Each structure stands twice: as structure tokens, then as C-alpha cells.
PDB file of C-alpha atoms in Angstrom:
ATOM      1  CA  UNK A   1      63.650 -14.025 235.312  1.00  0.00           C
ATOM      2  CA  UNK A   2      62.439 -17.568 235.007  1.00  0.00           C
ATOM      3  CA  UNK A   3      59.578 -18.569 232.829  1.00  0.00           C
ATOM      4  CA  UNK A   4      58.084 -21.710 231.242  1.00  0.00           C
ATOM      5  CA  UNK A   5      55.799 -22.461 228.257  1.00  0.00           C
ATOM      6  CA  UNK A   6      51.991 -22.683 229.365  1.00  0.00           C
ATOM      7  CA  UNK A   7      49.864 -24.306 226.462  1.00  0.00           C
ATOM      8  CA  UNK A   8      46.293 -23.163 225.600  1.00  0.00           C
ATOM      9  CA  UNK A   9      44.908 -26.803 225.913  1.00  0.00           C
ATOM     10  CA  UNK A  10      45.203 -26.362 229.683  1.00  0.00           C
ATOM     11  CA  UNK A  11      42.011 -24.571 229.164  1.00  0.00           C
ATOM     12  CA  UNK A  12      40.099 -27.415 227.666  1.00  0.00           C
ATOM     13  CA  UNK A  13      41.975 -30.654 228.725  1.00  0.00           C
ATOM     14  CA  UNK A  14      39.209 -32.617 230.432  1.00  0.00           C
ATOM     15  CA  UNK A  15      41.680 -34.022 233.097  1.00  0.00           C
ATOM     16  CA  UNK A  16      42.678 -30.411 234.136  1.00  0.00           C
ATOM     17  CA  UNK A  17      38.939 -29.119 233.845  1.00  0.00           C
ATOM     18  CA  UNK A  18      37.525 -31.810 235.858  1.00  0.00           C
ATOM     19  CA  UNK A  19      39.515 -30.683 238.743  1.00  0.00           C
ATOM     20  CA  UNK A  20      38.362 -27.865 241.157  1.00  0.00           C
ATOM     21  CA  UNK A  21      39.971 -24.537 240.766  1.00  0.00           C
ATOM     22  CA  UNK A  22      41.929 -24.999 244.080  1.00  0.00           C
ATOM     23  CA  UNK A  23      43.662 -28.097 242.426  1.00  0.00           C
ATOM     24  CA  UNK A  24      44.097 -26.450 239.167  1.00  0.00           C
ATOM     25  CA  UNK A  25      46.068 -23.548 240.800  1.00  0.00           C
ATOM     26  CA  UNK A  26      48.022 -25.777 242.815  1.00  0.00           C
ATOM     27  CA  UNK A  27      48.991 -27.759 239.622  1.00  0.00           C
ATOM     28  CA  UNK A  28      50.185 -24.377 238.089  1.00  0.00           C
ATOM     29  CA  UNK A  29      52.342 -23.591 241.148  1.00  0.00           C
ATOM     30  CA  UNK A  30      53.736 -27.255 240.980  1.00  0.00           C
ATOM     31  CA  UNK A  31      54.866 -26.138 237.193  1.00  0.00           C
ATOM     32  CA  UNK A  32      56.339 -22.796 238.497  1.00  0.00           C
ATOM     33  CA  UNK A  33      58.176 -24.629 241.369  1.00  0.00           C
ATOM     34  CA  UNK A  34      59.617 -26.936 238.557  1.00  0.00           C
ATOM     35  CA  UNK A  35      60.744 -24.173 236.618  1.00  0.00           C
ATOM     36  CA  UNK A  36      62.294 -22.303 239.559  1.00  0.00           C
ATOM     37  CA  UNK A  37      64.110 -25.668 240.975  1.00  0.00           C
ATOM     38  CA  UNK A  38      65.073 -27.209 237.558  1.00  0.00           C
ATOM     39  CA  UNK A  39      65.108 -30.992 238.349  1.00  0.00           C
ATOM     40  CA  UNK A  40      65.679 -30.830 242.147  1.00  0.00           C
ATOM     41  CA  UNK A  41      63.157 -32.885 243.938  1.00  0.00           C
ATOM     42  CA  UNK A  42      61.590 -30.967 246.755  1.00  0.00           C
ATOM     43  CA  UNK A  43      60.353 -32.407 249.940  1.00  0.00           C
ATOM     44  CA  UNK A  44      56.753 -32.995 250.617  1.00  0.00           C
ATOM     45  CA  UNK A  45      56.598 -30.321 253.223  1.00  0.00           C
ATOM     46  CA  UNK A  46      58.560 -27.905 251.081  1.00  0.00           C
ATOM     47  CA  UNK A  47      55.866 -28.252 248.342  1.00  0.00           C
ATOM     48  CA  UNK A  48      53.290 -28.043 250.835  1.00  0.00           C
ATOM     49  CA  UNK A  49      54.793 -24.678 252.334  1.00  0.00           C
ATOM     50  CA  UNK A  50      55.392 -23.057 248.946  1.00  0.00           C
ATOM     51  CA  UNK A  51      51.660 -23.920 248.105  1.00  0.00           C
ATOM     52  CA  UNK A  52      50.565 -22.515 251.419  1.00  0.00           C
ATOM     53  CA  UNK A  53      48.497 -25.391 252.374  1.00  0.00           C
ATOM     54  CA  UNK A  54      48.859 -28.070 254.858  1.00  0.00           C
ATOM     55  CA  UNK A  55      50.520 -31.382 254.604  1.00  0.00           C
ATOM     56  CA  UNK A  56      47.164 -33.349 254.498  1.00  0.00           C
ATOM     57  CA  UNK A  57      45.731 -30.817 251.636  1.00  0.00           C
ATOM     58  CA  UNK A  58      49.089 -31.514 249.682  1.00  0.00           C
ATOM     59  CA  UNK A  59      48.650 -35.228 249.971  1.00  0.00           C
ATOM     60  CA  UNK A  60      44.920 -35.178 248.740  1.00  0.00           C
ATOM     61  CA  UNK A  61      46.216 -32.977 245.652  1.00  0.00           C
ATOM     62  CA  UNK A  62      49.053 -35.242 245.126  1.00  0.00           C
ATOM     63  CA  UNK A  63      47.259 -38.397 245.155  1.00  0.00           C
ATOM     64  CA  UNK A  64      44.661 -36.829 242.499  1.00  0.00           C
ATOM     65  CA  UNK A  65      47.561 -35.326 240.235  1.00  0.00           C
ATOM     66  CA  UNK A  66      49.001 -39.055 240.394  1.00  0.00           C
ATOM     67  CA  UNK A  67      45.695 -40.629 239.373  1.00  0.00           C
ATOM     68  CA  UNK A  68      45.328 -38.194 236.434  1.00  0.00           C
ATOM     69  CA  UNK A  69      48.913 -39.037 235.358  1.00  0.00           C
ATOM     70  CA  UNK A  70      50.028 -35.375 235.727  1.00  0.00           C
ATOM     71  CA  UNK A  71      52.975 -35.868 238.048  1.00  0.00           C
ATOM     72  CA  UNK A  72      55.363 -38.714 238.674  1.00  0.00           C
ATOM     73  CA  UNK A  73      56.214 -40.247 242.141  1.00  0.00           C
ATOM     74  CA  UNK A  74      58.903 -37.514 242.700  1.00  0.00           C
ATOM     75  CA  UNK A  75      56.122 -34.805 242.109  1.00  0.00           C
ATOM     76  CA  UNK A  76      57.706 -33.770 238.882  1.00  0.00           C
ATOM     77  CA  UNK A  77      55.431 -32.901 236.056  1.00  0.00           C
ATOM     78  CA  UNK A  78      55.112 -35.556 233.435  1.00  0.00           C
ATOM     79  CA  UNK A  79      56.431 -34.707 229.920  1.00  0.00           C
ATOM     80  CA  UNK A  80      58.334 -31.403 231.131  1.00  0.00           C
ATOM     81  CA  UNK A  81      61.308 -31.868 228.913  1.00  0.00           C
ATOM     82  CA  UNK A  82      58.954 -32.764 226.213  1.00  0.00           C
ATOM     83  CA  UNK A  83      57.088 -29.600 226.352  1.00  0.00           C
ATOM     84  CA  UNK A  84      60.085 -27.116 227.573  1.00  0.00           C
ATOM     85  CA  UNK A  85      63.219 -26.522 225.434  1.00  0.00           C
ATOM     86  CA  UNK A  86      66.376 -25.893 226.604  1.00  0.00           C
ATOM     87  CA  UNK A  87      66.785 -22.880 224.068  1.00  0.00           C
ATOM     88  CA  UNK A  88      63.844 -21.122 225.962  1.00  0.00           C
ATOM     89  CA  UNK A  89      66.495 -20.258 228.894  1.00  0.00           C
ATOM     90  CA  UNK A  90      68.236 -17.088 228.558  1.00  0.00           C
ATOM     91  CA  UNK A  91      71.030 -17.881 231.324  1.00  0.00           C
ATOM     92  CA  UNK A  92      73.569 -19.374 229.046  1.00  0.00           C
ATOM     93  CA  UNK A  93      73.305 -16.291 226.497  1.00  0.00           C
ATOM     94  CA  UNK A  94      73.316 -13.975 229.481  1.00  0.00           C
ATOM     95  CA  UNK A  95      76.389 -15.270 231.010  1.00  0.00           C
ATOM     96  CA  UNK A  96      78.344 -15.700 227.801  1.00  0.00           C
ATOM     97  CA  UNK A  97      77.311 -11.981 227.078  1.00  0.00           C
ATOM     98  CA  UNK A  98      78.463 -10.775 230.581  1.00  0.00           C
ATOM     99  CA  UNK A  99      81.822 -12.704 230.239  1.00  0.00           C
ATOM    100  CA  UNK A 100      82.511 -10.937 226.836  1.00  0.00           C
ATOM    101  CA  UNK A 101      81.715  -7.500 228.225  1.00  0.00           C
ATOM    102  CA  UNK A 102      84.022  -8.208 231.172  1.00  0.00           C
ATOM    103  CA  UNK A 103      86.836  -9.423 228.690  1.00  0.00           C
ATOM    104  CA  UNK A 104      86.505  -6.355 226.783  1.00  0.00           C
ATOM    105  CA  UNK A 105      86.515  -4.139 229.652  1.00  0.00           C
ATOM    106  CA  UNK A 106      89.988  -5.477 230.651  1.00  0.00           C
ATOM    107  CA  UNK A 107      91.413  -4.361 227.193  1.00  0.00           C
ATOM    108  CA  UNK A 108      92.864  -0.775 226.903  1.00  0.00           C
ATOM    109  CA  UNK A 109      92.281   0.518 223.506  1.00  0.00           C
ATOM    110  CA  UNK A 110      94.210   3.778 222.575  1.00  0.00           C
ATOM    111  CA  UNK A 111      92.105   5.702 219.841  1.00  0.00           C
ATOM    112  CA  UNK A 112      94.164   6.590 216.688  1.00  0.00           C
ATOM    113  CA  UNK A 113      95.471  10.141 216.311  1.00  0.00           C
ATOM    114  CA  UNK A 114      94.345  12.149 213.388  1.00  0.00           C
ATOM    115  CA  UNK A 115      95.246  15.694 212.043  1.00  0.00           C
ATOM    116  CA  UNK A 116      91.567  16.734 211.753  1.00  0.00           C
ATOM    117  CA  UNK A 117      90.467  19.704 214.155  1.00  0.00           C
ATOM    118  CA  UNK A 118      87.946  19.029 216.259  1.00  0.00           C
ATOM    119  CA  UNK A 119      85.431  21.969 217.156  1.00  0.00           C
ATOM    120  CA  UNK A 120      87.293  22.293 220.544  1.00  0.00           C
ATOM    121  CA  UNK A 121      90.299  22.664 218.750  1.00  0.00           C
ATOM    122  CA  UNK A 122      88.941  25.528 216.847  1.00  0.00           C
ATOM    123  CA  UNK A 123      87.883  27.462 219.825  1.00  0.00           C
ATOM    124  CA  UNK A 124      90.304  30.387 220.743  1.00  0.00           C
ATOM    125  CA  UNK A 125      92.124  29.976 224.219  1.00  0.00           C
ATOM    126  CA  UNK A 126      90.777  31.815 227.058  1.00  0.00           C
ATOM    127  CA  UNK A 127      92.744  34.812 228.432  1.00  0.00           C
ATOM    128  CA  UNK A 128      93.839  34.229 232.237  1.00  0.00           C
ATOM    129  CA  UNK A 129      91.035  36.736 233.260  1.00  0.00           C
ATOM    130  CA  UNK A 130      88.057  34.578 231.667  1.00  0.00           C
ATOM    131  CA  UNK A 131      89.618  31.135 232.342  1.00  0.00           C
ATOM    132  CA  UNK A 132      86.921  30.709 234.656  1.00  0.00           C
ATOM    133  CA  UNK A 133      84.114  32.963 233.503  1.00  0.00           C
ATOM    134  CA  UNK A 134      81.326  33.571 236.189  1.00  0.00           C
ATOM    135  CA  UNK A 135      78.133  32.080 235.369  1.00  0.00           C
ATOM    136  CA  UNK A 136      75.617  34.368 233.576  1.00  0.00           C
ATOM    137  CA  UNK A 137      72.477  35.084 235.951  1.00  0.00           C
ATOM    138  CA  UNK A 138      69.244  34.175 234.251  1.00  0.00           C
ATOM    139  CA  UNK A 139      67.116  37.016 233.227  1.00  0.00           C
ATOM    140  CA  UNK A 140      64.730  38.113 235.689  1.00  0.00           C
ATOM    141  CA  UNK A 141      61.129  37.205 234.617  1.00  0.00           C
ATOM    142  CA  UNK A 142      59.045  40.246 234.494  1.00  0.00           C
ATOM    143  CA  UNK A 143      55.338  39.617 235.902  1.00  0.00           C
ATOM    144  CA  UNK A 144      52.774  39.754 233.357  1.00  0.00           C
ATOM    145  CA  UNK A 145      50.456  42.938 233.719  1.00  0.00           C
ATOM    146  CA  UNK A 146      47.013  42.505 234.869  1.00  0.00           C
ATOM    147  CA  UNK A 147      44.209  42.462 232.001  1.00  0.00           C
ATOM    148  CA  UNK A 148      41.970  44.999 232.238  1.00  0.00           C
ATOM    149  CA  UNK A 149      38.194  44.223 233.281  1.00  0.00           C
ATOM    150  CA  UNK A 150      34.784  45.494 233.960  1.00  0.00           C
ATOM    151  CA  UNK A 151      33.674  46.000 237.662  1.00  0.00           C
ATOM    152  CA  UNK A 152      33.041  42.769 239.062  1.00  0.00           C
ATOM    153  CA  UNK A 153      29.500  41.922 239.831  1.00  0.00           C
ATOM    154  CA  UNK A 154      28.841  41.804 242.783  1.00  0.00           C
ATOM    155  CA  UNK A 155      31.689  44.269 243.995  1.00  0.00           C
ATOM    156  CA  UNK A 156      32.121  43.033 247.676  1.00  0.00           C
ATOM    157  CA  UNK A 157      33.928  45.285 250.220  1.00  0.00           C
ATOM    158  CA  UNK A 158      35.992  42.698 252.464  1.00  0.00           C
ATOM    159  CA  UNK A 159      37.126  42.913 255.744  1.00  0.00           C
ATOM    160  CA  UNK A 160      40.524  44.312 255.071  1.00  0.00           C
ATOM    161  CA  UNK A 161      39.026  46.887 252.958  1.00  0.00           C
ATOM    162  CA  UNK A 162      36.642  48.200 255.536  1.00  0.00           C
ATOM    163  CA  UNK A 163      39.692  48.394 257.763  1.00  0.00           C
ATOM    164  CA  UNK A 164      41.560  50.325 255.342  1.00  0.00           C
ATOM    165  CA  UNK A 165      38.960  52.737 254.736  1.00  0.00           C
ATOM    166  CA  UNK A 166      38.260  53.346 258.623  1.00  0.00           C
ATOM    167  CA  UNK A 167      42.018  54.084 258.829  1.00  0.00           C
ATOM    168  CA  UNK A 168      42.557  56.087 255.562  1.00  0.00           C
ATOM    169  CA  UNK A 169      39.070  57.703 255.159  1.00  0.00           C
ATOM    170  CA  UNK A 170      37.308  58.185 258.564  1.00  0.00           C
ATOM    171  CA  UNK A 171      34.980  60.965 257.493  1.00  0.00           C
ATOM    172  CA  UNK A 172      33.712  59.227 254.522  1.00  0.00           C
ATOM    173  CA  UNK A 173      30.333  57.478 254.638  1.00  0.00           C
ATOM    174  CA  UNK A 174      31.618  53.972 253.377  1.00  0.00           C
ATOM    175  CA  UNK A 175      28.366  52.564 252.140  1.00  0.00           C
ATOM    176  CA  UNK A 176      27.263  55.662 250.370  1.00  0.00           C
ATOM    177  CA  UNK A 177      30.569  56.330 248.643  1.00  0.00           C
ATOM    178  CA  UNK A 178      31.053  52.752 247.704  1.00  0.00           C
ATOM    179  CA  UNK A 179      27.265  52.785 246.344  1.00  0.00           C
ATOM    180  CA  UNK A 180      28.405  56.086 244.253  1.00  0.00           C
ATOM    181  CA  UNK A 181      31.703  54.223 243.109  1.00  0.00           C
ATOM    182  CA  UNK A 182      29.906  51.251 241.955  1.00  0.00           C
ATOM    183  CA  UNK A 183      26.745  53.176 239.965  1.00  0.00           C
ATOM    184  CA  UNK A 184      29.495  55.559 238.362  1.00  0.00           C
ATOM    185  CA  UNK A 185      31.478  52.673 236.912  1.00  0.00           C
ATOM    186  CA  UNK A 186      28.482  50.287 236.225  1.00  0.00           C
ATOM    187  CA  UNK A 187      27.180  53.336 233.936  1.00  0.00           C
ATOM    188  CA  UNK A 188      30.516  54.468 232.594  1.00  0.00           C
ATOM    189  CA  UNK A 189      31.299  50.784 231.611  1.00  0.00           C
ATOM    190  CA  UNK A 190      34.990  51.306 231.853  1.00  0.00           C
ATOM    191  CA  UNK A 191      37.739  48.967 232.748  1.00  0.00           C
ATOM    192  CA  UNK A 192      40.369  48.730 235.325  1.00  0.00           C
ATOM    193  CA  UNK A 193      43.403  46.378 235.780  1.00  0.00           C
ATOM    194  CA  UNK A 194      42.897  46.714 239.596  1.00  0.00           C
ATOM    195  CA  UNK A 195      39.271  47.507 241.156  1.00  0.00           C
ATOM    196  CA  UNK A 196      40.377  47.821 244.737  1.00  0.00           C
ATOM    197  CA  UNK A 197      43.078  50.192 244.019  1.00  0.00           C
ATOM    198  CA  UNK A 198      40.538  52.360 242.039  1.00  0.00           C
ATOM    199  CA  UNK A 199      38.113  52.009 244.858  1.00  0.00           C
ATOM    200  CA  UNK A 200      40.868  53.269 247.315  1.00  0.00           C
ATOM    201  CA  UNK A 201      41.700  56.172 245.181  1.00  0.00           C
ATOM    202  CA  UNK A 202      37.854  57.107 245.136  1.00  0.00           C
ATOM    203  CA  UNK A 203      37.594  56.773 249.072  1.00  0.00           C
ATOM    204  CA  UNK A 204      40.762  59.013 249.319  1.00  0.00           C
ATOM    205  CA  UNK A 205      39.395  61.575 246.983  1.00  0.00           C
ATOM    206  CA  UNK A 206      36.202  61.660 249.012  1.00  0.00           C
ATOM    207  CA  UNK A 207      38.100  62.286 252.082  1.00  0.00           C
ATOM    208  CA  UNK A 208      39.869  65.194 250.779  1.00  0.00           C
ATOM    209  CA  UNK A 209      36.777  66.747 249.993  1.00  0.00           C
ATOM    210  CA  UNK A 210      35.546  66.013 253.418  1.00  0.00           C
ATOM    211  CA  UNK A 211      38.747  67.645 254.728  1.00  0.00           C
ATOM    212  CA  UNK A 212      38.073  70.745 252.514  1.00  0.00           C
ATOM    213  CA  UNK A 213      34.707  71.282 253.947  1.00  0.00           C
ATOM    214  CA  UNK A 214      35.524  70.877 257.569  1.00  0.00           C
ATOM    215  CA  UNK A 215      38.489  73.608 256.987  1.00  0.00           C
ATOM    216  CA  UNK A 216      36.561  75.993 254.799  1.00  0.00           C
ATOM    217  CA  UNK A 217      35.523  79.419 256.765  1.00  0.00           C
ATOM    218  CA  UNK A 218      32.138  79.409 258.196  1.00  0.00           C
ATOM    219  CA  UNK A 219      29.659  81.588 256.202  1.00  0.00           C
ATOM    220  CA  UNK A 220      27.271  83.397 258.140  1.00  0.00           C
ATOM    221  CA  UNK A 221      23.705  84.251 256.739  1.00  0.00           C
ATOM    222  CA  UNK A 222      22.897  87.758 255.836  1.00  0.00           C
ATOM    223  CA  UNK A 223      21.786  90.034 258.374  1.00  0.00           C
ATOM    224  CA  UNK A 224      17.881  91.024 258.456  1.00  0.00           C
ATOM    225  CA  UNK A 225      17.261  94.498 257.090  1.00  0.00           C
ATOM    226  CA  UNK A 226      16.683  97.238 259.746  1.00  0.00           C
ATOM    227  CA  UNK A 227      13.487  99.093 258.448  1.00  0.00           C
ATOM    228  CA  UNK A 228      13.985 102.072 260.772  1.00  0.00           C
ATOM    229  CA  UNK A 229      17.495 102.729 259.537  1.00  0.00           C
ATOM    230  CA  UNK A 230      18.040 105.883 257.521  1.00  0.00           C
ATOM    231  CA  UNK A 231      21.530 104.883 256.328  1.00  0.00           C
ATOM    232  CA  UNK A 232      20.304 104.212 252.913  1.00  0.00           C
ATOM    233  CA  UNK A 233      20.096 107.949 252.385  1.00  0.00           C
ATOM    234  CA  UNK A 234      23.889 108.520 252.812  1.00  0.00           C
ATOM    235  CA  UNK A 235      24.755 106.196 249.934  1.00  0.00           C
ATOM    236  CA  UNK A 236      25.766 107.859 246.688  1.00  0.00           C
ATOM    237  CA  UNK A 237      23.304 107.921 243.857  1.00  0.00           C
ATOM    238  CA  UNK A 238      24.856 106.600 240.834  1.00  0.00           C
TER     239      UNK A 238
END
């Protein structure tokens, strides 16, 4: 990457600071072009193109730079070699380093043989059956159990829960049983890991109770007494 020295006096030099910001920028861009192109003289149109300005605008800025003694007739910054040093460039060092590495890469070096057993040498040989051992499958990660908690406030019955109740507990009054469920666990203060599953078990129990009530034999009321009957006289006296 090309770079050059930029001195702090640029911010205080009257010759620079009396120029407009546009001309200051163009002068800095001219320094960048000098750094990137070494001492190659650029054509006027090339400079204007690099600065993204018209030829007329460059001609005006060039006349200003010449009048202030910032550049010479070839558009080269004055005192460039005085303020920039050859040692600042790393091209020579990088080229020499790459050449050295390339030369070292062409030489094959055989490492000396030693009698010291390495860790690999001390390992017992594998049997033919275990020469290519099968990879060990990673242990399955068990899901963490849910933490128990109190009944959420509020306890909302979702659409899916209503559909489930209509299929699995059709004889249960959903609103009443849910209210009983909530009141019981609010008063009990118990904790559960899955409150929806607990609610389903509650409704299944209510459905079982409803089924028993529907299948139980119907009990008839006692027959009214017949005040004219004398059958009571035939009953044994204790």
C-alpha cells in the first residue's frame, strides 16, 4: 500500500489555509497522485480526470498552486524529495523478503533422525479389526425437565384446548369445570410442570363422572302409602 508523509503544518500554513477547501482537497489529491505514480509526469487531462473535475477547473487550480509555489511546471509538488524519504517505502524490503522465502522453499531439508521415541511411537499398534475404528456417536442430549410453577394468571383456554375438550369431554360443562379447576389450584397453591396437561386430566375425570351418572340405574321415588291397606297386620311382630 502506497503512503506518504503528511506534516501537521498543513493545517497552519498560510499559503494552504488561504485557499478554498476545494483547492486544499485538490492539492492533497495531487500529493496522492505523486505518491502512487512516483516521478512520472501526468498529462493535464489525466490529472483533471483523477481529481474528478473539468480541464478548466484544473487549469484554475494549477495556476493558483504555481503562484503559491506549491508545484512546479510539471505539476510535481515542490520539495517532495526533501520531505519524503526513500526509507519510507517498503517495496524493496518486501521484494527482498519474498525472494528469500522463495529461495528457501526450493531447498529440501531432511530432518535428522533421532532415537527418541515420540508419543505416536509409544502407542500400541491397532489390530486389523480396529484399524479403522468407527466414530463414536455423540451422546444424545436429554431435554431439561420443565420447572414446576404455580397456575398462571390468568389461565386462558386456547382454541386448541376448546377443540380438545369438545372431542374428549363432550359431557363436561367447559366453563364450570375450568372455573372449578382454577379455584381449586388457586386455593391449593400447588405447582405443576405442565398446567395444560393437568387441566386435561381434570376434564377427563369430570367426563368419567358424567359417564357414571348417565349409566347408573334410575332410582324411583318411594310409592305413597295406601291408607286403606291392611297388609300391615300380616307383618310379624318383633
